[in-house]
Short mmCIF file of C-alpha atoms and ligand atoms in Angstrom, two decimals:
data_model
loop_
_atom_site.label_atom_id
_atom_site.label_comp_id
_atom_site.label_asym_id
_atom_site.label_seq_id
_atom_site.Cartn_x
_atom_site.Cartn_y
_atom_site.Cartn_z
CA MET L 4 22.75 31.96 17.73
CA PHE L 5 20.22 31.59 14.97
CA ILE L 6 22.48 29.34 12.92
CA GLN L 7 23.23 27.33 16.03
CA LEU L 8 19.53 26.76 16.58
CA VAL L 9 18.92 25.85 12.96
CA VAL L 10 21.72 23.30 13.06
CA SER L 11 20.46 21.77 16.31
CA GLY L 12 16.92 21.76 14.97
CA LEU L 13 17.89 19.98 11.79
CA LEU L 14 19.92 17.38 13.69
CA LEU L 15 16.92 16.66 15.89
CA GLY L 16 14.63 16.76 12.86
CA CYS L 17 16.60 14.01 11.13
CA ILE L 18 15.88 11.63 13.99
CA TYR L 19 12.23 12.66 14.09
CA SER L 20 12.16 11.99 10.36
CA LEU L 21 13.09 8.39 10.82
CA ILE L 22 10.38 7.90 13.44
CA SER L 23 7.82 9.65 11.25
CA MET L 24 8.76 7.67 8.19
CA GLY L 25 7.79 4.48 10.00
CA LEU L 26 4.47 5.95 11.05
CA SER L 27 3.76 7.14 7.52
CA LEU L 28 4.67 3.79 6.03
CA ILE L 29 2.26 1.96 8.32
CA TRP L 30 -0.51 4.41 7.60
CA GLY L 31 0.06 4.12 3.85
CA VAL L 32 -0.13 0.34 3.77
CA MET L 33 -2.88 -0.41 6.27
CA GLY L 34 -4.66 2.83 6.99
CA ILE L 35 -3.77 2.62 10.65
CA VAL L 36 -2.53 5.54 12.69
CA ASN L 37 -0.16 3.79 15.02
CA PHE L 38 -0.69 5.58 18.31
CA ALA L 39 1.76 3.15 19.90
CA HIS L 40 4.58 4.33 17.66
CA GLY L 41 6.33 6.35 20.35
CA ALA L 42 6.14 3.40 22.71
CA PHE L 43 8.26 1.39 20.30
CA VAL L 44 10.83 4.19 20.23
CA MET L 45 10.84 4.03 24.01
CA LEU L 46 11.24 0.24 24.07
CA ALA L 47 14.21 0.51 21.72
CA MET L 48 15.73 3.15 24.00
CA TYR L 49 15.51 0.78 26.94
CA ALA L 50 16.86 -2.06 24.83
CA ALA L 51 19.83 0.13 23.89
CA TYR L 52 20.21 1.16 27.53
CA TYR L 53 20.44 -2.42 28.71
CA GLY L 54 22.64 -3.26 25.75
CA ASP L 55 25.00 -0.61 27.07
CA GLN L 56 24.68 -1.53 30.75
CA LEU L 57 24.71 -5.29 30.53
CA LEU L 58 26.48 -6.09 27.31
CA ARG L 59 28.66 -3.00 26.99
CA ILE L 60 27.50 -2.40 23.44
CA ASP L 61 27.35 1.27 22.51
CA PRO L 62 23.82 2.41 21.47
CA LEU L 63 25.15 3.50 18.09
CA LEU L 64 26.41 0.00 17.41
CA PHE L 65 23.32 -1.47 19.01
CA THR L 66 21.17 0.12 16.30
CA PRO L 67 21.22 -2.85 13.90
CA VAL L 68 20.22 -5.11 16.79
CA ALA L 69 17.41 -2.73 17.71
CA ILE L 70 16.26 -2.76 14.09
CA VAL L 71 16.03 -6.55 14.04
CA LEU L 72 14.41 -6.80 17.48
CA LEU L 73 11.81 -4.15 16.77
CA PHE L 74 11.10 -5.53 13.31
CA LEU L 75 10.30 -8.90 14.86
CA LEU L 76 8.26 -7.26 17.60
CA GLY L 77 6.33 -5.33 14.95
CA VAL L 78 5.55 -8.48 12.98
CA ILE L 79 4.38 -10.22 16.16
CA VAL L 80 2.18 -7.28 17.14
CA TYR L 81 0.70 -7.32 13.65
CA GLN L 82 -0.03 -11.02 13.90
CA ILE L 83 -1.65 -10.94 17.33
CA ILE L 84 -3.42 -7.58 17.22
CA ILE L 85 -3.29 -5.43 14.12
CA GLN L 86 -4.47 -7.95 11.55
CA TYR L 87 -7.72 -8.38 13.44
CA VAL L 88 -8.58 -4.70 13.52
CA VAL L 89 -7.27 -3.61 10.11
CA ASP L 90 -10.60 -4.12 8.37
CA GLY L 91 -12.66 -3.18 11.38
CA PRO L 92 -14.29 0.15 12.20
CA TYR L 93 -12.13 3.21 12.73
CA VAL L 94 -12.73 3.22 16.48
CA SER L 95 -11.41 -0.30 16.97
CA ARG L 96 -8.26 0.51 15.01
CA LEU L 97 -7.75 3.61 17.09
CA LEU L 98 -8.38 1.83 20.38
CA ALA L 99 -6.10 -1.08 19.47
CA THR L 100 -2.97 0.98 18.88
CA PHE L 101 -3.84 3.55 21.53
CA GLY L 102 -4.40 0.79 24.07
CA LEU L 103 -1.20 -0.93 23.05
CA GLY L 104 0.79 2.26 23.54
CA PHE L 105 -0.82 2.83 26.92
CA PHE L 106 -0.07 -0.73 27.94
CA LEU L 107 3.58 -0.52 26.88
CA ILE L 108 4.16 2.74 28.72
CA ASN L 109 2.64 1.34 31.89
CA MET L 110 4.58 -1.84 31.52
CA ALA L 111 7.78 0.20 31.23
CA GLN L 112 6.90 2.15 34.35
CA PHE L 113 6.29 -1.06 36.20
CA LEU L 114 9.43 -2.81 35.00
CA TRP L 115 11.87 0.04 34.90
CA SER L 116 10.29 2.77 37.11
CA PRO L 117 9.36 6.21 35.81
CA ASN L 118 12.84 7.55 36.59
CA PHE L 119 15.09 9.19 34.02
CA ARG L 120 18.10 7.25 32.89
CA THR L 121 20.96 8.24 30.66
CA ILE L 122 23.83 6.48 29.05
CA LYS L 123 26.95 7.85 30.72
CA GLU L 124 29.21 8.33 27.78
CA SER L 125 28.62 7.15 24.27
CA MET L 126 31.57 6.24 22.08
CA VAL L 127 31.06 9.43 20.14
CA HIS L 128 31.31 12.40 22.47
CA GLY L 129 32.50 15.94 22.64
CA VAL L 130 31.69 19.03 20.63
CA TRP L 131 32.73 20.18 17.24
CA LYS L 132 33.17 23.91 16.88
CA ILE L 133 32.80 25.62 13.52
CA GLY L 134 33.13 29.36 14.09
CA THR L 135 30.48 30.16 16.64
CA VAL L 136 28.42 27.09 15.93
CA MET L 137 28.77 24.17 18.30
CA ILE L 138 27.82 20.76 17.09
CA GLU L 139 27.37 18.14 19.74
CA LEU L 140 28.92 15.04 18.23
CA PRO L 141 26.55 12.48 19.82
CA LYS L 142 23.65 14.30 18.19
CA LEU L 143 25.49 14.50 14.90
CA ALA L 144 26.24 10.79 14.99
CA SER L 145 22.61 9.96 15.75
CA SER L 146 21.37 12.24 12.99
CA LEU L 147 23.72 10.76 10.43
CA GLY L 148 22.68 7.30 11.58
CA SER L 149 19.02 8.28 11.13
CA ILE L 150 19.66 9.62 7.66
CA LEU L 151 21.47 6.44 6.73
CA VAL L 152 18.66 4.19 7.98
CA ALA L 153 15.99 6.39 6.39
CA ALA L 154 17.85 6.36 3.08
CA LEU L 155 18.11 2.57 3.17
CA VAL L 156 14.41 2.22 3.91
CA PHE L 157 13.62 4.67 1.14
CA LEU L 158 15.76 2.77 -1.35
CA PHE L 159 14.21 -0.47 -0.24
CA ILE L 160 10.72 0.85 -0.91
CA ARG L 161 11.73 2.26 -4.29
CA LYS L 162 13.93 -0.46 -5.68
CA THR L 163 12.95 -3.89 -4.40
CA ARG L 164 10.09 -6.12 -5.41
CA THR L 165 8.67 -6.09 -1.89
CA GLY L 166 9.07 -2.31 -1.81
CA GLN L 167 7.13 -2.02 -5.05
CA ALA L 168 4.40 -4.18 -3.51
CA ILE L 169 4.33 -1.88 -0.48
CA GLN L 170 3.85 1.11 -2.75
CA ALA L 171 1.19 -0.72 -4.74
CA ILE L 172 -0.83 -1.56 -1.63
CA SER L 173 -0.56 2.02 -0.39
CA ALA L 174 -1.85 3.26 -3.74
CA ASP L 175 -4.59 0.72 -4.44
CA LYS L 176 -5.37 -2.30 -2.27
CA MET L 177 -7.70 -3.96 -4.73
CA GLY L 178 -5.27 -3.42 -7.59
CA ALA L 179 -2.51 -4.93 -5.47
CA ALA L 180 -4.60 -7.98 -4.57
CA LEU L 181 -5.27 -8.55 -8.27
CA MET L 182 -1.52 -8.67 -8.92
CA GLY L 183 -1.25 -11.67 -6.65
CA ILE L 184 0.23 -9.69 -3.78
CA ASN L 185 -0.49 -11.34 -0.44
CA LEU L 186 -1.88 -8.30 1.36
CA LYS L 187 -1.58 -9.71 4.87
CA ARG L 188 1.98 -10.80 4.40
CA ILE L 189 3.10 -7.44 3.03
CA ALA L 190 1.13 -5.63 5.73
CA ALA L 191 2.87 -7.67 8.44
CA PHE L 192 6.21 -6.91 6.84
CA SER L 193 5.41 -3.20 6.53
CA PHE L 194 4.31 -3.00 10.13
CA GLY L 195 7.59 -4.61 11.13
CA LEU L 196 9.52 -2.22 8.92
CA GLY L 197 7.71 0.81 10.31
CA ILE L 198 8.37 -0.31 13.87
CA ALA L 199 12.00 -1.04 12.95
CA CYS L 200 12.33 2.63 11.93
CA ALA L 201 11.06 3.62 15.36
CA GLY L 202 13.50 1.11 16.86
CA ALA L 203 16.50 2.47 14.99
CA ALA L 204 15.60 5.98 16.07
CA GLY L 205 15.18 4.87 19.68
CA SER L 206 18.58 3.25 19.79
CA LEU L 207 20.21 6.29 18.17
CA LEU L 208 18.42 8.64 20.55
CA ALA L 209 19.59 6.64 23.54
CA THR L 210 23.12 7.95 23.04
CA PHE L 211 22.17 11.38 24.32
CA TYR L 212 18.49 11.56 25.24
CA TYR L 213 16.86 10.94 28.60
CA ILE L 214 15.36 7.48 28.78
CA PHE L 215 12.06 7.23 30.63
CA PRO L 216 8.70 5.57 29.95
CA ASP L 217 6.80 8.71 29.08
CA VAL L 218 9.28 9.64 26.38
CA ALA L 219 6.93 7.44 24.33
CA SER L 220 4.15 10.03 24.42
CA LEU L 221 6.52 12.76 23.36
CA PHE L 222 7.92 10.97 20.33
CA GLY L 223 4.58 9.51 19.42
CA LEU L 224 3.07 12.96 19.35
CA ILE L 225 5.95 14.46 17.41
CA ALA L 226 5.75 11.73 14.78
CA LEU L 227 2.00 12.14 14.50
CA VAL L 228 2.26 15.87 13.98
CA ALA L 229 5.14 15.48 11.52
CA VAL L 230 3.19 12.99 9.42
CA ALA L 231 0.05 15.09 9.46
CA LEU L 232 2.13 18.14 8.61
CA GLY L 233 3.82 16.44 5.69
CA GLY L 234 0.67 14.73 4.50
CA PHE L 235 -0.55 11.29 5.47
CA GLY L 236 0.76 8.60 3.17
CA SER L 237 3.65 10.65 1.82
CA VAL L 238 6.95 9.32 3.16
CA GLU L 239 8.81 12.33 1.74
CA GLY L 240 6.25 14.60 3.35
CA ALA L 241 6.78 12.95 6.72
CA PHE L 242 10.48 13.58 6.35
CA LEU L 243 9.94 17.25 5.61
CA GLY L 244 7.37 17.62 8.37
CA ALA L 245 9.79 16.16 10.90
CA LEU L 246 12.60 18.53 9.87
CA ILE L 247 10.24 21.46 10.30
CA LEU L 248 9.27 20.20 13.75
CA GLY L 249 12.91 19.92 14.76
CA LEU L 250 13.39 23.55 13.77
CA VAL L 251 10.25 24.67 15.55
CA GLU L 252 11.42 22.89 18.66
CA THR L 253 14.82 24.62 18.85
CA LEU L 254 13.87 28.01 17.44
CA GLY L 255 10.59 28.13 19.33
CA GLY L 256 12.26 26.93 22.50
CA TYR L 257 14.73 29.77 22.30
CA TYR L 258 12.75 32.69 20.92
CA VAL L 259 9.41 31.98 22.50
CA ASP L 260 9.75 29.92 25.63
CA PRO L 261 11.06 26.40 26.23
CA ASN L 262 7.81 25.50 27.94
CA TRP L 263 5.88 26.52 24.88
CA LYS L 264 7.83 24.73 22.20
CA TYR L 265 5.45 21.79 21.93
CA ALA L 266 2.42 24.00 22.04
CA LEU L 267 4.04 25.93 19.22
CA MET L 268 4.48 22.78 17.15
CA PHE L 269 0.80 22.03 17.43
CA LEU L 270 -0.12 25.58 16.66
CA ILE L 271 1.83 25.45 13.41
CA TYR L 272 0.31 22.10 12.71
CA LEU L 273 -3.17 23.48 13.22
CA GLY L 274 -2.34 26.41 10.97
CA ILE L 275 -1.25 24.15 8.15
CA VAL L 276 -4.14 21.79 8.61
CA LEU L 277 -6.56 24.67 8.29
CA VAL L 278 -4.87 26.05 5.17
CA ARG L 279 -3.80 22.78 3.56
CA PRO L 280 -5.59 19.83 5.16
CA GLN L 281 -3.80 17.28 2.96
CA GLY L 282 -0.48 18.36 4.46
CA LEU L 283 2.49 19.81 2.63
CA LEU L 284 3.09 16.94 0.22
CA GLY L 285 -0.06 14.96 0.85
CA ARG L 286 -2.12 13.23 -1.76
CA GLY L 287 -5.35 14.85 -0.81
CA LYS L 288 -7.05 11.92 0.86
CA VAL L 289 -6.85 11.57 4.59
CA MET V 13 -12.08 -24.51 -17.57
CA LEU V 14 -14.19 -22.28 -15.31
CA GLU V 15 -17.47 -23.49 -13.89
CA ILE V 16 -19.77 -21.43 -11.78
CA VAL V 17 -22.81 -23.04 -10.20
CA ASN V 18 -25.67 -21.24 -8.48
CA LEU V 19 -23.46 -18.39 -7.32
CA LYS V 20 -24.94 -15.93 -4.84
CA ALA V 21 -23.15 -12.92 -3.45
CA GLY V 22 -23.94 -9.48 -2.18
CA TYR V 23 -22.88 -6.49 -0.18
CA ARG V 24 -23.70 -6.29 3.51
CA GLY V 25 -26.57 -8.70 3.16
CA VAL V 26 -28.04 -7.05 0.05
CA PRO V 27 -27.90 -9.65 -2.71
CA ALA V 28 -26.33 -8.65 -6.03
CA LEU V 29 -26.06 -12.14 -7.55
CA GLN V 30 -29.04 -14.42 -7.15
CA GLY V 31 -27.81 -17.77 -8.41
CA VAL V 32 -25.60 -17.48 -11.46
CA THR V 33 -24.57 -20.57 -13.38
CA LEU V 34 -22.16 -20.37 -16.28
CA GLU V 35 -19.09 -21.93 -17.76
CA VAL V 36 -16.10 -20.86 -19.77
CA HIS V 37 -14.18 -23.29 -21.95
CA LYS V 38 -10.53 -23.15 -22.78
CA GLY V 39 -9.77 -20.92 -25.74
CA GLU V 40 -13.09 -19.07 -25.73
CA ILE V 41 -13.99 -15.44 -25.55
CA VAL V 42 -17.05 -15.36 -23.34
CA GLY V 43 -19.03 -12.16 -23.06
CA ILE V 44 -20.88 -11.10 -19.93
CA ILE V 45 -23.29 -8.37 -20.88
CA GLY V 46 -25.93 -6.46 -19.07
CA SER V 47 -26.81 -2.95 -18.07
CA ASN V 48 -25.34 -0.94 -15.24
CA GLY V 49 -25.95 -2.59 -11.86
CA ALA V 50 -26.80 -6.01 -13.30
CA GLY V 51 -24.10 -7.67 -11.19
CA LYS V 52 -21.35 -8.19 -13.78
CA SER V 53 -18.56 -6.72 -11.68
CA THR V 54 -19.84 -8.50 -8.59
CA LEU V 55 -19.64 -11.79 -10.49
CA ILE V 56 -16.01 -11.34 -11.43
CA ARG V 57 -15.09 -9.91 -8.04
CA ALA V 58 -16.30 -13.21 -6.64
CA ILE V 59 -14.25 -15.12 -9.21
CA SER V 60 -11.13 -13.18 -8.17
CA GLY V 61 -11.81 -13.74 -4.49
CA LEU V 62 -12.32 -10.05 -3.75
CA ILE V 63 -15.70 -10.84 -2.23
CA LYS V 64 -16.83 -14.14 -0.74
CA PRO V 65 -19.93 -15.74 -2.22
CA THR V 66 -22.72 -16.60 0.19
CA GLU V 67 -23.75 -19.67 -1.80
CA GLY V 68 -22.67 -21.68 -4.81
CA THR V 69 -19.34 -22.84 -6.16
CA ILE V 70 -16.62 -21.63 -8.49
CA THR V 71 -14.34 -24.26 -9.95
CA PHE V 72 -11.27 -23.60 -12.06
CA LYS V 73 -9.60 -26.51 -13.82
CA GLY V 74 -11.13 -28.87 -11.29
CA THR V 75 -10.16 -26.87 -8.19
CA ARG V 76 -12.69 -25.11 -5.95
CA ILE V 77 -11.51 -21.52 -5.80
CA ASP V 78 -14.40 -19.78 -4.05
CA THR V 79 -12.73 -20.19 -0.68
CA LEU V 80 -9.24 -19.08 -1.78
CA PRO V 81 -7.73 -15.64 -1.16
CA SER V 82 -7.13 -13.43 -4.20
CA HIS V 83 -3.40 -14.00 -4.45
CA GLU V 84 -3.91 -17.77 -4.66
CA ILE V 85 -6.44 -17.31 -7.42
CA VAL V 86 -3.98 -15.14 -9.34
CA ARG V 87 -1.38 -17.85 -8.90
CA LEU V 88 -3.73 -20.33 -10.57
CA GLY V 89 -3.78 -18.14 -13.66
CA ILE V 90 -6.98 -16.11 -13.37
CA ILE V 91 -6.20 -12.46 -13.95
CA GLN V 92 -8.72 -9.66 -13.70
CA VAL V 93 -8.34 -6.29 -15.37
CA PRO V 94 -10.78 -4.45 -13.13
CA GLU V 95 -13.32 -1.82 -13.98
CA GLY V 96 -11.75 1.56 -13.28
CA ARG V 97 -8.33 0.05 -14.00
CA HIS V 98 -6.92 0.32 -10.46
CA LEU V 99 -3.46 1.31 -11.65
CA PHE V 100 -0.72 2.39 -9.28
CA GLY V 101 -0.78 6.03 -10.28
CA LYS V 102 2.43 7.27 -8.67
CA GLN V 103 4.47 4.38 -10.00
CA THR V 104 5.88 4.34 -13.50
CA VAL V 105 4.39 2.50 -16.42
CA GLU V 106 7.16 -0.07 -16.26
CA GLU V 107 6.82 -0.51 -12.50
CA ASN V 108 3.11 -1.13 -13.00
CA LEU V 109 3.87 -3.75 -15.62
CA LYS V 110 6.45 -5.45 -13.44
CA LEU V 111 3.93 -5.61 -10.59
CA GLY V 112 1.76 -7.53 -13.02
CA ALA V 113 4.47 -10.19 -12.98
CA TYR V 114 4.70 -10.11 -9.19
CA LEU V 115 4.38 -13.86 -8.81
CA ILE V 116 6.96 -14.67 -11.47
CA LYS V 117 10.39 -15.26 -10.00
CA ASP V 118 12.29 -15.84 -13.24
CA GLU V 119 13.82 -12.48 -14.27
CA LYS V 120 14.22 -13.58 -17.86
CA LYS V 121 10.56 -14.49 -18.12
CA ILE V 122 9.58 -11.09 -16.72
CA LYS V 123 11.74 -9.42 -19.35
CA ASP V 124 10.26 -11.49 -22.15
CA ASN V 125 6.75 -10.68 -21.01
CA LEU V 126 7.64 -7.02 -20.81
CA GLU V 127 8.90 -7.08 -24.39
CA TYR V 128 5.76 -8.92 -25.43
CA VAL V 129 3.51 -6.30 -23.83
CA TYR V 130 5.58 -3.50 -25.37
CA SER V 131 5.23 -5.16 -28.76
CA ILE V 132 1.43 -5.10 -28.58
CA PHE V 133 1.26 -1.67 -26.93
CA PRO V 134 4.25 0.27 -28.31
CA ILE V 135 2.96 3.48 -26.70
CA LEU V 136 3.65 1.94 -23.28
CA LYS V 137 7.28 1.47 -24.19
CA GLU V 138 7.54 5.13 -25.17
CA ARG V 139 5.97 6.10 -21.85
CA LYS V 140 7.65 3.51 -19.66
CA LYS V 141 9.34 6.00 -17.32
CA GLN V 142 6.21 8.11 -16.86
CA ARG V 143 3.92 7.85 -13.87
CA ALA V 144 0.83 5.84 -14.72
CA GLU V 145 -1.45 8.70 -13.66
CA THR V 146 -0.04 10.93 -16.41
CA LEU V 147 -1.36 8.68 -19.20
CA SER V 148 -4.56 9.34 -21.14
CA GLY V 149 -7.63 7.20 -20.47
CA GLY V 150 -6.98 4.92 -23.42
CA GLN V 151 -3.32 4.50 -22.58
CA GLN V 152 -4.24 3.72 -18.98
CA GLN V 153 -6.58 1.01 -20.20
CA MET V 154 -3.80 -0.42 -22.34
CA LEU V 155 -1.53 -0.36 -19.32
CA ALA V 156 -4.14 -2.16 -17.24
CA ILE V 157 -4.49 -4.87 -19.86
CA GLY V 158 -0.73 -5.04 -20.39
CA ARG V 159 -0.23 -5.39 -16.64
CA GLY V 160 -2.75 -8.24 -16.67
CA LEU V 161 -0.84 -9.98 -19.45
CA MET V 162 2.47 -9.81 -17.59
CA SER V 163 1.73 -12.99 -15.64
CA ASN V 164 0.84 -15.19 -18.64
CA PRO V 165 -2.80 -15.57 -17.61
CA GLU V 166 -4.75 -18.62 -18.57
CA LEU V 167 -8.01 -16.77 -18.09
CA LEU V 168 -8.06 -13.01 -18.59
CA ILE V 169 -11.14 -11.23 -17.28
CA VAL V 170 -11.59 -7.73 -18.63
CA ASP V 171 -14.21 -5.56 -16.94
CA GLU V 172 -15.60 -2.62 -18.93
CA CYS V 173 -12.39 -1.81 -20.73
CA SER V 174 -14.31 0.58 -22.98
CA LEU V 175 -15.31 2.86 -20.11
CA GLY V 176 -13.87 6.36 -20.55
CA VAL V 177 -11.96 5.34 -23.67
CA ALA V 178 -12.37 6.88 -27.13
CA PRO V 179 -14.31 4.61 -29.56
CA ILE V 180 -11.37 4.29 -31.93
CA VAL V 181 -9.15 3.12 -29.08
CA VAL V 182 -11.83 0.68 -27.94
CA GLU V 183 -11.78 -0.82 -31.39
CA GLU V 184 -8.02 -1.20 -31.19
CA ILE V 185 -8.19 -2.78 -27.75
CA PHE V 186 -10.85 -5.24 -28.90
CA LYS V 187 -8.65 -6.21 -31.85
CA ILE V 188 -5.77 -6.84 -29.51
CA LEU V 189 -7.96 -8.94 -27.22
CA LYS V 190 -8.88 -11.03 -30.26
CA THR V 191 -5.18 -11.52 -31.08
CA ILE V 192 -4.34 -12.44 -27.49
CA ASN V 193 -7.17 -14.96 -27.57
CA SER V 194 -5.96 -16.50 -30.81
CA GLN V 195 -2.59 -16.98 -29.14
CA GLY V 196 -4.20 -19.15 -26.49
CA THR V 197 -5.50 -16.96 -23.67
CA THR V 198 -9.09 -17.56 -22.66
CA ILE V 199 -10.99 -14.32 -22.18
CA MET V 200 -14.05 -13.23 -20.24
CA LEU V 201 -15.23 -9.93 -21.61
CA VAL V 202 -17.51 -7.91 -19.36
CA GLU V 203 -19.14 -5.12 -21.29
CA GLN V 204 -21.95 -2.63 -21.50
CA LYS V 205 -21.03 -2.02 -25.13
CA VAL V 206 -23.25 -4.95 -26.06
CA HIS V 207 -22.98 -4.85 -29.83
CA GLU V 208 -19.19 -4.75 -30.00
CA ALA V 209 -18.86 -7.37 -27.26
CA LEU V 210 -21.22 -9.79 -28.96
CA GLU V 211 -19.38 -9.45 -32.26
CA LEU V 212 -16.14 -10.39 -30.55
CA ALA V 213 -17.40 -13.09 -28.18
CA HIS V 214 -17.82 -16.72 -29.14
CA ARG V 215 -20.52 -17.08 -26.55
CA ALA V 216 -22.12 -14.72 -24.10
CA TYR V 217 -24.34 -14.54 -21.05
CA VAL V 218 -26.88 -11.81 -20.46
CA LEU V 219 -27.11 -10.72 -16.84
CA GLN V 220 -30.12 -8.91 -15.42
CA THR V 221 -30.50 -8.05 -11.73
CA GLY V 222 -28.12 -10.76 -10.65
CA ARG V 223 -29.47 -13.54 -12.86
CA VAL V 224 -28.49 -15.05 -16.19
CA VAL V 225 -31.54 -14.40 -18.36
CA MET V 226 -30.12 -15.69 -21.61
CA HIS V 227 -27.06 -17.24 -23.12
CA GLY V 228 -25.88 -18.40 -26.50
CA THR V 229 -23.39 -17.65 -29.22
CA GLY V 230 -22.60 -14.05 -29.98
CA GLU V 231 -24.50 -14.32 -33.24
CA GLU V 232 -27.59 -15.83 -31.65
CA LEU V 233 -27.75 -13.14 -29.04
CA LEU V 234 -27.29 -10.36 -31.58
CA LYS V 235 -30.34 -11.71 -33.40
CA SER V 236 -32.42 -12.34 -30.29
CA GLU V 237 -35.38 -10.16 -29.57
CA LEU V 238 -34.43 -9.67 -25.92
CA VAL V 239 -30.98 -8.35 -26.68
CA GLN V 240 -32.15 -6.23 -29.58
CA LYS V 241 -34.89 -4.64 -27.50
CA ALA V 242 -33.10 -4.22 -24.20
CA TYR V 243 -29.57 -3.38 -25.24
CA LEU V 244 -29.37 -2.46 -28.89
CA GLY V 245 -32.40 -0.25 -29.09
CA ILE V 246 -33.67 -1.93 -32.24
N1 ADP N 320 -19.08 -1.97 -3.23
C1 ADP N 320 -20.41 -2.10 -3.23
N2 ADP N 320 -21.11 -1.92 -2.09
C2 ADP N 320 -22.44 -2.06 -2.07
N3 ADP N 320 -23.19 -2.37 -3.14
C3 ADP N 320 -22.55 -2.56 -4.31
C4 ADP N 320 -21.13 -2.42 -4.43
N4 ADP N 320 -20.78 -2.67 -5.71
C5 ADP N 320 -21.91 -2.93 -6.36
N5 ADP N 320 -22.99 -2.86 -5.54
C6 ADP N 320 -24.37 -3.12 -5.91
O1 ADP N 320 -24.46 -4.42 -6.45
C7 ADP N 320 -25.27 -4.44 -7.61
C8 ADP N 320 -24.46 -4.97 -8.79
O2 ADP N 320 -23.42 -4.06 -9.09
P1 ADP N 320 -22.26 -4.39 -10.09
O3 ADP N 320 -21.84 -5.79 -9.89
O4 ADP N 320 -21.23 -3.35 -9.94
O5 ADP N 320 -23.00 -4.25 -11.50
P2 ADP N 320 -22.39 -4.03 -12.94
O6 ADP N 320 -20.94 -4.31 -12.91
O7 ADP N 320 -23.14 -4.99 -13.78
O8 ADP N 320 -22.68 -2.63 -13.32
C9 ADP N 320 -25.77 -3.02 -7.81
O9 ADP N 320 -27.06 -2.93 -7.27
C10 ADP N 320 -24.81 -2.19 -7.02
O10 ADP N 320 -25.44 -1.04 -6.51
MG1 MG N 321 -19.38 -3.13 -13.42
#
């Protein structure tokens, strides 16, 4: 059973990683904690749902579309909201993304009702049995998809000129400005990229997860805790933090109590924050 | 090349520059000297567009630049090597240098510039795969200057490059600045090391509490009573 739980936890953790990576990226570049992050995951889930219902495109295959859609949405949100609060006081930054998330969740409830929806049968289905361990193939496919997208984003940040600029801004804004980097343009791009990560995860999750407006709060919270756990501003840390959360969710859900698994996540988070406030791989500044 | 007229700037309403007028001609090394808090860094932050002046004008090669964002000013050829270096610590030496050529699209040109910087600072070539934060203070300063040179600046502004750097390395860096200047780059040298700066500079301005209190050739200033008394302790 233990191995089963670890496997399930890691599969879940991979998807959380992708969501968290986007959150961490946005925080690194513009110092904004995107409290609306989960709402973008939720929007992508609905987009994938309607892609499946209306266009008969499987959510797995819909992922690239979700990436493009959410990237564009992210850039638009940056242009009409974020850029005006980026340099403002902390409270206005907090209220802007928090309010946006709240608005999107309510909009989803209004448009699509608070009811749960699921996608009947994704193209990948069934279970893979290795000894006593059962691997649900939809989850495996989503996890592998998440790893692929996360790896591409990671490579992009490491290897491309724009990626180097993203790193530079995260490290030193003034230094980056003095290199001739257009801070607003890269910030808009980064916000789009971060939201696109959430979008990819949403579409991948839609293959097996319940789709409902409030799923936004859940994923938003998980990403937030994962990023804080791994250390704000460290994309690798966010990845690690999310894997740990996946494990806590399955192991805690089984050994403690399913109703307590989220409480447990926060407990562990609090523990780490008290012992190592900069997170596991954090850079020390928060 | 650069003309500044009656420039005023400050932080949250507190003035730091109270009407500075100066000019830099092509090919010169112009020193900006003054003690800590005189407004030197504020002056060049305004030139680079990092802060917006409240009054006055900055003109570069006939173009008003005081209303432009930083990246446009960089594009025009004004490069600042800031006080405190502002390197990208987690990125490698070479990545830092390449970011210095961010606005250059031509790969070949970037490579040539990289080789040029490595030829003046061979230590950077040895350390090119290391993270910038692992370098010593002097090496970091060389990296900051090298990064500034990566975009073929027309005007290179160097702010307190001697800060936290061993005297012998400062001497080396000053020599290199002189070479760079003789190859055609105009330099503004902001320094608290007044003696060394005045020996290197063709002309210099003395800044006190946000005002130019004196200017002249390096030699004149070295001989002046004001400079000798206030900065050289003679
Ligand atoms: N970021 C800042 N915020 C507020 N005040 C500042 C800031 N930077 C400098 N100052 C103030 O502006 C004045 C000029 O500082 P600065 O330009 O850094 O002088 P210098 O470079 O000659 O040492 C000083 O009184 C300093 O305290
Ligand atoms: Mg200074």
